[in-house]
PDB file of C-alpha atoms in Angstrom:
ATOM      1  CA  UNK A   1     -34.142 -81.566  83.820  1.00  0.00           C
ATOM      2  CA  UNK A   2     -35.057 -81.375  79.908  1.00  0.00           C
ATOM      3  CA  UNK A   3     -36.400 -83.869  78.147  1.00  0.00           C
ATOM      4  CA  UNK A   4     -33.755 -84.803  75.058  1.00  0.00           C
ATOM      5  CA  UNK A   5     -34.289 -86.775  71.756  1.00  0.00           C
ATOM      6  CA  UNK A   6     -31.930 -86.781  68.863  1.00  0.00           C
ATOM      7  CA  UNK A   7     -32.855 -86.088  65.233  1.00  0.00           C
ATOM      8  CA  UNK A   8     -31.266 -88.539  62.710  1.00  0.00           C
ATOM      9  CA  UNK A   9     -32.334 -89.180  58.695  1.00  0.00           C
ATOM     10  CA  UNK A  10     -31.893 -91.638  56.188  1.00  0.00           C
ATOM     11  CA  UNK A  11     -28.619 -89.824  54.799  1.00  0.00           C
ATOM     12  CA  UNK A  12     -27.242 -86.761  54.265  1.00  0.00           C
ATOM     13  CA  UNK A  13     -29.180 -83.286  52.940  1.00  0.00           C
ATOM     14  CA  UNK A  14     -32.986 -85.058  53.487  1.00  0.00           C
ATOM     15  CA  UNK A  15     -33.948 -82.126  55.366  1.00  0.00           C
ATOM     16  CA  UNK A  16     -32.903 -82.945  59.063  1.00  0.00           C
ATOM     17  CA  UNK A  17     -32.130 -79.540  60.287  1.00  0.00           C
ATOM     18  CA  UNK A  18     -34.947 -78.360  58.089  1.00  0.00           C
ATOM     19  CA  UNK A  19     -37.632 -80.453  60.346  1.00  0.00           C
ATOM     20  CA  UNK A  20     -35.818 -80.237  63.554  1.00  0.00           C
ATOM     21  CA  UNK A  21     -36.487 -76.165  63.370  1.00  0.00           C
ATOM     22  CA  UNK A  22     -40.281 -77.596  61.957  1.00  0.00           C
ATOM     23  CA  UNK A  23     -40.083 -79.460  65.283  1.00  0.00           C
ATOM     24  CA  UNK A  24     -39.094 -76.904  67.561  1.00  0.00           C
ATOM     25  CA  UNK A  25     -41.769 -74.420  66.397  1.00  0.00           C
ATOM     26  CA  UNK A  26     -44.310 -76.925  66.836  1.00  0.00           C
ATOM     27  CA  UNK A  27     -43.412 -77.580  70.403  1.00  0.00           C
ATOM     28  CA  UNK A  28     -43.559 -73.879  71.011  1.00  0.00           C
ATOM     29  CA  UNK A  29     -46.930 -73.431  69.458  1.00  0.00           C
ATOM     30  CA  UNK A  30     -47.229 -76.416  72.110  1.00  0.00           C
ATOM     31  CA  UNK A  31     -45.987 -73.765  75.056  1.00  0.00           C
ATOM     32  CA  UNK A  32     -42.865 -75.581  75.237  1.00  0.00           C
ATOM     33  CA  UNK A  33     -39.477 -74.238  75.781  1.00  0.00           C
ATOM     34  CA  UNK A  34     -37.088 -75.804  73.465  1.00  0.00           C
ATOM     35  CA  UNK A  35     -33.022 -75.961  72.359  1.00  0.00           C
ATOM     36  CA  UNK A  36     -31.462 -77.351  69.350  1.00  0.00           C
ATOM     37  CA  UNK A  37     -28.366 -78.589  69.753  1.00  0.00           C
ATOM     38  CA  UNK A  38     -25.671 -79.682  67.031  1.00  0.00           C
ATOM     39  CA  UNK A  39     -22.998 -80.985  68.491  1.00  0.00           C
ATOM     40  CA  UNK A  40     -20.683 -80.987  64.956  1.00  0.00           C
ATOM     41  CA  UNK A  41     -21.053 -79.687  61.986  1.00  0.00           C
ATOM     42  CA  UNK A  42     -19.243 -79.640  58.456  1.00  0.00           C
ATOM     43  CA  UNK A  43     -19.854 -77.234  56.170  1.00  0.00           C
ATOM     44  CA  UNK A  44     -18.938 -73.419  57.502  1.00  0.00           C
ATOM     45  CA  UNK A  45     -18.119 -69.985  56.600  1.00  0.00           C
ATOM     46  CA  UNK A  46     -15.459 -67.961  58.512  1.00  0.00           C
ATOM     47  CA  UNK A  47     -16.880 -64.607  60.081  1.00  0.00           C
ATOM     48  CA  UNK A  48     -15.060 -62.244  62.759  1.00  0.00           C
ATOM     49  CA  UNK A  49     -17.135 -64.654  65.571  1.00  0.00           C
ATOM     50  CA  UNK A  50     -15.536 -67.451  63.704  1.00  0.00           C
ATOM     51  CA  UNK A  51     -16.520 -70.586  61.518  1.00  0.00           C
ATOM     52  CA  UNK A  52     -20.547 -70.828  61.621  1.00  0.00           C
ATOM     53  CA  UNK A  53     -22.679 -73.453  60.071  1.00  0.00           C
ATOM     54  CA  UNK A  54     -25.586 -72.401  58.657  1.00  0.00           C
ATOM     55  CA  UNK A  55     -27.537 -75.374  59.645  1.00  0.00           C
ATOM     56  CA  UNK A  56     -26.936 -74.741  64.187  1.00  0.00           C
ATOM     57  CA  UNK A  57     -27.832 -70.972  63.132  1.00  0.00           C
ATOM     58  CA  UNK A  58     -31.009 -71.726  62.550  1.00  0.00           C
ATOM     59  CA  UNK A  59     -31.047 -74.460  65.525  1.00  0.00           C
ATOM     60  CA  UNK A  60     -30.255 -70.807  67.429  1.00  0.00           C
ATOM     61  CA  UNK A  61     -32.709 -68.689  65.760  1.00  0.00           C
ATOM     62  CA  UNK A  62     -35.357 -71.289  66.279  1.00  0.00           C
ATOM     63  CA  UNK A  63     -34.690 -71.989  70.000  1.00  0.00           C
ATOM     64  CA  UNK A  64     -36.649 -70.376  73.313  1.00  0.00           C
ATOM     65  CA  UNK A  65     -33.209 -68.888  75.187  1.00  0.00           C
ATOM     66  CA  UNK A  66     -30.741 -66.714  73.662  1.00  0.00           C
ATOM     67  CA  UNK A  67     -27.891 -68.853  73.652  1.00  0.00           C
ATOM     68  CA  UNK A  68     -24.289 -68.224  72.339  1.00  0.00           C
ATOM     69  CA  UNK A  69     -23.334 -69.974  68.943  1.00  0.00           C
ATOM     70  CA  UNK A  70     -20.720 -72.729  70.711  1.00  0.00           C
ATOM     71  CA  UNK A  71     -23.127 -73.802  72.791  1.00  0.00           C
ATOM     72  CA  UNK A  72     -25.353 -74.751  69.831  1.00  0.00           C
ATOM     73  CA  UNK A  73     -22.438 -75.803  67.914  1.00  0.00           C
ATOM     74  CA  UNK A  74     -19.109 -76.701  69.778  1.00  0.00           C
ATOM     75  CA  UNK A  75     -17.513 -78.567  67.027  1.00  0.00           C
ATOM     76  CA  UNK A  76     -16.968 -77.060  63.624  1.00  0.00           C
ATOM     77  CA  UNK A  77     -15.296 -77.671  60.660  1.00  0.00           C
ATOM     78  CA  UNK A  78     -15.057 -75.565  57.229  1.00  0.00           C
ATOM     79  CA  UNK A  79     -14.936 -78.252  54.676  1.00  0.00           C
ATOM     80  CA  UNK A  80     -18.742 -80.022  53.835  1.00  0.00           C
ATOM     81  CA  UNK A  81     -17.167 -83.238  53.968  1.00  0.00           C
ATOM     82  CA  UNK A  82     -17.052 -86.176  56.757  1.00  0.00           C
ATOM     83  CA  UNK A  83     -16.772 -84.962  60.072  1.00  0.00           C
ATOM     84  CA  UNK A  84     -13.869 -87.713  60.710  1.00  0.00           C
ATOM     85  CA  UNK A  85     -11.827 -86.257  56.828  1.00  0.00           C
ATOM     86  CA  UNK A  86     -12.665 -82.961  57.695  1.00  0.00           C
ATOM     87  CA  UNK A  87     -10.855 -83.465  61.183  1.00  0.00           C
ATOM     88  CA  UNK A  88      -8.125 -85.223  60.189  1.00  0.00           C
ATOM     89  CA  UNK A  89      -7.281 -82.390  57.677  1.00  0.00           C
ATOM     90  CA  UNK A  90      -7.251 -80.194  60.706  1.00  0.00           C
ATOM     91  CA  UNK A  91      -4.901 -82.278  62.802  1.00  0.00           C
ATOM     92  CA  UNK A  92      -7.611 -82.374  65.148  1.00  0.00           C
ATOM     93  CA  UNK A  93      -9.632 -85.424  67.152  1.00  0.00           C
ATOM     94  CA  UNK A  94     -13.363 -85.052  67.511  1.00  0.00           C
ATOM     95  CA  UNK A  95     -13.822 -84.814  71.331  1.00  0.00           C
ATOM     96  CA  UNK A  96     -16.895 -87.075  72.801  1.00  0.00           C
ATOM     97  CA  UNK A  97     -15.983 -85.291  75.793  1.00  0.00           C
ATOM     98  CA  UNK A  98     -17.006 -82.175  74.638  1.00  0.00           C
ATOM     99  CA  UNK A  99     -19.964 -83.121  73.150  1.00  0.00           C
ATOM    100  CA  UNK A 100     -21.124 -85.104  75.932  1.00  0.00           C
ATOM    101  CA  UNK A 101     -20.270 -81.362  77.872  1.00  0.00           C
ATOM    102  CA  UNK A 102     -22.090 -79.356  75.723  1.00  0.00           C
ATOM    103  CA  UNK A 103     -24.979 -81.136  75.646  1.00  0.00           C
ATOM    104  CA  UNK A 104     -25.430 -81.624  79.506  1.00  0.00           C
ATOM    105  CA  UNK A 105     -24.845 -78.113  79.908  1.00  0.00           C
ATOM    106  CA  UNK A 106     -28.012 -77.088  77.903  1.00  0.00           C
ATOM    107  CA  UNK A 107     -29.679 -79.344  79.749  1.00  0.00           C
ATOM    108  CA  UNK A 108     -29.070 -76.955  82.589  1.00  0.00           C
ATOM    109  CA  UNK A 109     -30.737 -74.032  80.823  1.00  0.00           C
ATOM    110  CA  UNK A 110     -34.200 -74.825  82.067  1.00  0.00           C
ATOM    111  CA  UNK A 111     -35.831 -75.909  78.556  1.00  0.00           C
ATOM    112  CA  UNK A 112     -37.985 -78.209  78.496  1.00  0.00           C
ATOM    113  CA  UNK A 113     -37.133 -80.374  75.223  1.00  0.00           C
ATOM    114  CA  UNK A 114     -34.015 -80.352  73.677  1.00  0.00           C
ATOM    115  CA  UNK A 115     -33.477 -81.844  70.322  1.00  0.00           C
ATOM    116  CA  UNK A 116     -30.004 -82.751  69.217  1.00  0.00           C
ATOM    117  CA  UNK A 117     -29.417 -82.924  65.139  1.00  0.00           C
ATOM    118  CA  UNK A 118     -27.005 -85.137  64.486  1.00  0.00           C
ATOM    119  CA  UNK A 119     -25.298 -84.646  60.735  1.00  0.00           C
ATOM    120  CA  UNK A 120     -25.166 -87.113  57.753  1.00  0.00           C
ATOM    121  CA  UNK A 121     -26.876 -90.206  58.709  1.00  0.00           C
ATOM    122  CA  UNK A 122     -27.408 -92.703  61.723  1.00  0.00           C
ATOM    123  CA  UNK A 123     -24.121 -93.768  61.516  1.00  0.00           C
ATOM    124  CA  UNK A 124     -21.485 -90.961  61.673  1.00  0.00           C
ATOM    125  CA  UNK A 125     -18.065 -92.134  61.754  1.00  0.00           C
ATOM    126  CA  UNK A 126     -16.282 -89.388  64.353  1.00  0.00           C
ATOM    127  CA  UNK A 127     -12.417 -91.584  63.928  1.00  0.00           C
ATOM    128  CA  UNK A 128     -10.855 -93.880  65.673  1.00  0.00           C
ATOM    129  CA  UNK A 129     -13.972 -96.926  65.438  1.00  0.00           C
ATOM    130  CA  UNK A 130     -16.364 -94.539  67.328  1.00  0.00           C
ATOM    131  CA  UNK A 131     -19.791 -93.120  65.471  1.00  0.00           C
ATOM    132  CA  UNK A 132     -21.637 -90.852  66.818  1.00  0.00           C
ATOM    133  CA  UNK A 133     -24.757 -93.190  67.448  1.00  0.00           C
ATOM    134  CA  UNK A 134     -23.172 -94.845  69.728  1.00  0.00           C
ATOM    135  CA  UNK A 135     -22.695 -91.832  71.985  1.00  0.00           C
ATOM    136  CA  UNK A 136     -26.455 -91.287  71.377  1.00  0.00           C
ATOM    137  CA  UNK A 137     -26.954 -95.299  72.756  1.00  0.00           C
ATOM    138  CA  UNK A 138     -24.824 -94.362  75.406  1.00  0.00           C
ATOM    139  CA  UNK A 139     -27.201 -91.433  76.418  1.00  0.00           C
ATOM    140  CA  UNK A 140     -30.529 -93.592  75.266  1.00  0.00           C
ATOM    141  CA  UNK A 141     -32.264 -90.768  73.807  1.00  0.00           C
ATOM    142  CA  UNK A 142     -35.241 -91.806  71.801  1.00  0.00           C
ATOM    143  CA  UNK A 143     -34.304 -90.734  68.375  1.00  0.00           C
ATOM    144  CA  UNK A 144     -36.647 -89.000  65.776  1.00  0.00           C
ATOM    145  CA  UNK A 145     -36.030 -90.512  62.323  1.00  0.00           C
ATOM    146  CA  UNK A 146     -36.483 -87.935  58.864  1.00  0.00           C
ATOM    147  CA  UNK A 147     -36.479 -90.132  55.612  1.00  0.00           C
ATOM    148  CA  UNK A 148     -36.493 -88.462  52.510  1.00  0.00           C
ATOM    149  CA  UNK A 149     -38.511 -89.595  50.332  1.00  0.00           C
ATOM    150  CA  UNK A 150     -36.849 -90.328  47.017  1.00  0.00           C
ATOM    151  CA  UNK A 151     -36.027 -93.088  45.498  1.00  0.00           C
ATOM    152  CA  UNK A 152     -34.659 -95.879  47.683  1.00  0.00           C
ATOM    153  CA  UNK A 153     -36.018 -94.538  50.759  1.00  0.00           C
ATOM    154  CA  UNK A 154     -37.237 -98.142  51.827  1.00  0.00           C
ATOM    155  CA  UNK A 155     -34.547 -99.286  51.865  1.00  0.00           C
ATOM    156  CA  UNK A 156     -32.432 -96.552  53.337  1.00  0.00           C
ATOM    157  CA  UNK A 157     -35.724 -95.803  56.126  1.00  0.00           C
ATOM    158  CA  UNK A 158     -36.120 -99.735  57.019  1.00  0.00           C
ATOM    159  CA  UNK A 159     -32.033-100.176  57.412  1.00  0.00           C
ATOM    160  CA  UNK A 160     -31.941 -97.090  59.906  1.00  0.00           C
ATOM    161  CA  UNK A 161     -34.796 -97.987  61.977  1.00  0.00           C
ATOM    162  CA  UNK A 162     -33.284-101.683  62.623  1.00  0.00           C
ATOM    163  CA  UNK A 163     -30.200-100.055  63.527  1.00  0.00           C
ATOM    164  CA  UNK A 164     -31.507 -97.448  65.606  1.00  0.00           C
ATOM    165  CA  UNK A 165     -33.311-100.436  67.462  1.00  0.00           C
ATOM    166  CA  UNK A 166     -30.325-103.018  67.381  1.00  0.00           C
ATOM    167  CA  UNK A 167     -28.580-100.325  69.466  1.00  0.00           C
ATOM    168  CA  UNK A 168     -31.335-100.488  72.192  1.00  0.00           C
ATOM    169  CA  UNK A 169     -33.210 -96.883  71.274  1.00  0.00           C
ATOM    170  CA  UNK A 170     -36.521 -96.661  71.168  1.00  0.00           C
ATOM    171  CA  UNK A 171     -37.926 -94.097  67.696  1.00  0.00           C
ATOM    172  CA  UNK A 172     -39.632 -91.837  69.476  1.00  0.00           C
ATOM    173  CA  UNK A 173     -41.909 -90.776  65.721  1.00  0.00           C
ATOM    174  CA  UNK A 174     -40.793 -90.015  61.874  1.00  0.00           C
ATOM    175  CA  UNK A 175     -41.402 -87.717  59.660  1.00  0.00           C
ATOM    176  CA  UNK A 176     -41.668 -87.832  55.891  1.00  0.00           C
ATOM    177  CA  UNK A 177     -40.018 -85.294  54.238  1.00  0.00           C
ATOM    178  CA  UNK A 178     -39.686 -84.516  50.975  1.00  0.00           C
ATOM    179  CA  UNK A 179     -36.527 -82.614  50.016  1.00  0.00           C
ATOM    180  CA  UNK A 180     -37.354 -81.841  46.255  1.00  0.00           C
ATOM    181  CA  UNK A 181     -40.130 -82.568  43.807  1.00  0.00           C
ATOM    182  CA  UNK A 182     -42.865 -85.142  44.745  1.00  0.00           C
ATOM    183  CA  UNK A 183     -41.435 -88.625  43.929  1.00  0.00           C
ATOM    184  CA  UNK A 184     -44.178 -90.750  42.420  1.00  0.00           C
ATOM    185  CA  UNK A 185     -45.703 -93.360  44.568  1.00  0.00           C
ATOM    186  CA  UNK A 186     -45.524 -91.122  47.623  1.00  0.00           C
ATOM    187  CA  UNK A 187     -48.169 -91.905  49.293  1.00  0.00           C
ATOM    188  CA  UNK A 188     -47.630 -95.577  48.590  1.00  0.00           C
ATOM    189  CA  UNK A 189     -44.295 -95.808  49.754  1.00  0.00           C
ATOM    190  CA  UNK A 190     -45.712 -93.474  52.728  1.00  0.00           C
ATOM    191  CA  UNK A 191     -48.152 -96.464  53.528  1.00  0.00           C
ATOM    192  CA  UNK A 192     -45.405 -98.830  53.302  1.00  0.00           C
ATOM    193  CA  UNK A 193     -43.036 -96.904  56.423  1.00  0.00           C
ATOM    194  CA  UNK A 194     -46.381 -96.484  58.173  1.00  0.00           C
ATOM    195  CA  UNK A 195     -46.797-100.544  58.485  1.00  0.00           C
ATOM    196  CA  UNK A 196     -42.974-101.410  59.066  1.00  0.00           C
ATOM    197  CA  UNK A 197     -41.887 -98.321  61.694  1.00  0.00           C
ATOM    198  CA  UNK A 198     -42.929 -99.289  64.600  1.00  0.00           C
ATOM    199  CA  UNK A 199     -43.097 -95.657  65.738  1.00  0.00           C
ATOM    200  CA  UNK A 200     -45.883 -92.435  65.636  1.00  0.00           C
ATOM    201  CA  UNK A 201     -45.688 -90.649  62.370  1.00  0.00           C
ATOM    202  CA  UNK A 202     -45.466 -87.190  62.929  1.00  0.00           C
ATOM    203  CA  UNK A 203     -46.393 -86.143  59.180  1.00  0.00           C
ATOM    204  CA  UNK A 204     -44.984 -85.439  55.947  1.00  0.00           C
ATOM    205  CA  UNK A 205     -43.639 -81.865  54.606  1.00  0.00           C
ATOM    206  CA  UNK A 206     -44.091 -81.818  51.352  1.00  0.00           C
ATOM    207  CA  UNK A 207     -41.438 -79.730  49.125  1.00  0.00           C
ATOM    208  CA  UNK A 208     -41.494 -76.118  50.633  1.00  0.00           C
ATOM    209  CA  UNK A 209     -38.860 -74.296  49.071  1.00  0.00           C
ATOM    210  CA  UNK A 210     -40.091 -71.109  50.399  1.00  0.00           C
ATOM    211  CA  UNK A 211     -41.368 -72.413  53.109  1.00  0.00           C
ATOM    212  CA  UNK A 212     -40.502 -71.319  56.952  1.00  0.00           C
ATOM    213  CA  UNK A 213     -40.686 -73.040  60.385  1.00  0.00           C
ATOM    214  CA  UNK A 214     -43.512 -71.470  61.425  1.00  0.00           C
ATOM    215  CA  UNK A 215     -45.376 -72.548  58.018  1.00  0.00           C
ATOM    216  CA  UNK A 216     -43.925 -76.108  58.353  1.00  0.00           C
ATOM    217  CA  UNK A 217     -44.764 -77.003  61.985  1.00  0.00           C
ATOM    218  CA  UNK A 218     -48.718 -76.865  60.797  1.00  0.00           C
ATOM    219  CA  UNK A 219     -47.743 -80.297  59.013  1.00  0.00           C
ATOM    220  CA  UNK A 220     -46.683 -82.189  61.813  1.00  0.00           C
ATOM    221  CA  UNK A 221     -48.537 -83.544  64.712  1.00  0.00           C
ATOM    222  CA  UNK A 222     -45.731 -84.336  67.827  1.00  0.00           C
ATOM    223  CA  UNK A 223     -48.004 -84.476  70.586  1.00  0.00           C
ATOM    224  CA  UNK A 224     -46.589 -88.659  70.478  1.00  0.00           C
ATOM    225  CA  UNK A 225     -43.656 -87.073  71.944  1.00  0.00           C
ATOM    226  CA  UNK A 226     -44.368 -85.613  74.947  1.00  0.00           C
TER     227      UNK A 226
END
C-alpha cells in the first residue's frame, strides 16, 4: 500500500502545486514511483474532456502511471473562487465520499508515495461546518507545509503548523518557497521557521519563473520523508 502525505501552504497561490510537482520529481530521481492527487480544484477551463485545472494537470504530467484526469482531479469547479461559493453556485455539495474514494483508489495503483495537494490553505471550508483538514485528520497523513515567504509569513507559517498539530498530524518537513521577488530578510526569517517548526526542512526554491520540476527538485532534500 502507498505511502500518502498531504501538501498544504500558508494561503492561497504560495506555490503549493508548484513544489508538490518539485516533490514528485525529486522522489523519482529517488527511484520512487509517485501520484499527485487533487482531490478539488477551483479555477478551470472547459475543453471537449471537460473542465480541467491547470494546477492537477501538472499533478498528471508529473506522476509515474498514466492516469486519467478524474482520478487526479474528481472535483472541479470553473470559477477561482472558494471551493464551498464556487459549489453553492453550482447547486452542488462537495462529496467527502468521493474524495475519500478517489484517493483510496490511487492507493491501489501500486505507487509508492502519493502526495495529495490540497487548495487554498490548511483550513478549506468544503460547506456545511466541514474543512477539508479535517478529512486529512481523519486519514492522519503527515502533512508537508509550503510557506511563502513574503511578508507576514511568521505569522501565517507559525499559525498553520499549531493547527496542523492541534489536529493530531505530525509535519512530515517544509519547504520555503518563494513565489515572487526575494523578500528582504529571507534568510532571517528562514532561521526563524527553522527554530519554531518542529519538522525537517526540505529547502527553499527561490523565485524560478522559468523554472521546471526537474530544475526545482535539485533544491530540495526529502530523504526526511521516506
Amino acid at each position: 500500500m502507498s505511502q500518502a502525505f498531504f501538501v498544504t501552504g500558508t494561503d492561497t497561490e504560495v506555490g503549493k502545486t508548484f513544489i508538490t510537482c518539485a516533490l514528485m520529481q525529486s522522489l523519482r530521481d529517488m527511484k520512487k514511483t509517485v501520484i499527485g492527487y487533487k482531490p478539488i480544484a477551483a479555477g478551470a477551463e472547459l475543453s471537449h474532456h471537460g473542465l480541467l485545472n491547470e494546477d492537477a494537470l501538472l499533478l498528471q504530467q508529473h506522476g509515474s502511471f498514466d492516469l486519467p484526469y478524474e482520478a487526479i482531479n474528481p472535483i472541479v469547479f470553473a470559477p477561482p473562487i472558494a471551493p464551498h461559493i464556487a459549489a453553492q453556485q453550482a447547486g452542488q455539495v462537495i462529496s467527502m465520499a468521493r474524495v475519500d474514494a478517489g484517493f483510496q483508489q490511487l492507493k491501489t495503483q501500486g505507487a509508492d508515495i502519493v502526495l495529495v495537494e490540497g487548495a487554498g490553505g490548511w483550513r478549506l471550508p468544503l460547506g456545511d461546518g466541514q474543512y477539508l483538514s479535517d478529512w486529512v485528520a481523519d486519514k492522519q497523513l503527515p502533512v508537508i507545509l509550503v510557506v511563502g515567504m513574503k511578508l507576514g509569513c511568521l505569522n501565517h507559517a507559525i499559525l498553520t503548523a499549531e493547527s496542523i498539530i492541534a489536529c493530531g498530524l505530525k509535519i512530515a518537513g517544509w519547504v520555503a518557497n518563494s513565489p515572487s521577488s526575494e523578500q528582504a530578510y529571507l534568510t532571517a526569517n528562514i532561521d526563524y521557521l527553522r527554530q519554531h517548526i518542529d519538522a525537517p526542512y526540505f529547502g527553499h526554491m527561490p523565485f524560478m519563473p522559468q523554472a521546471d520540476a526537474l530544475e526545482a527538485a535539485q533544491c530540495l532534500d526529502v530523504a526526511a520523508m521516506l
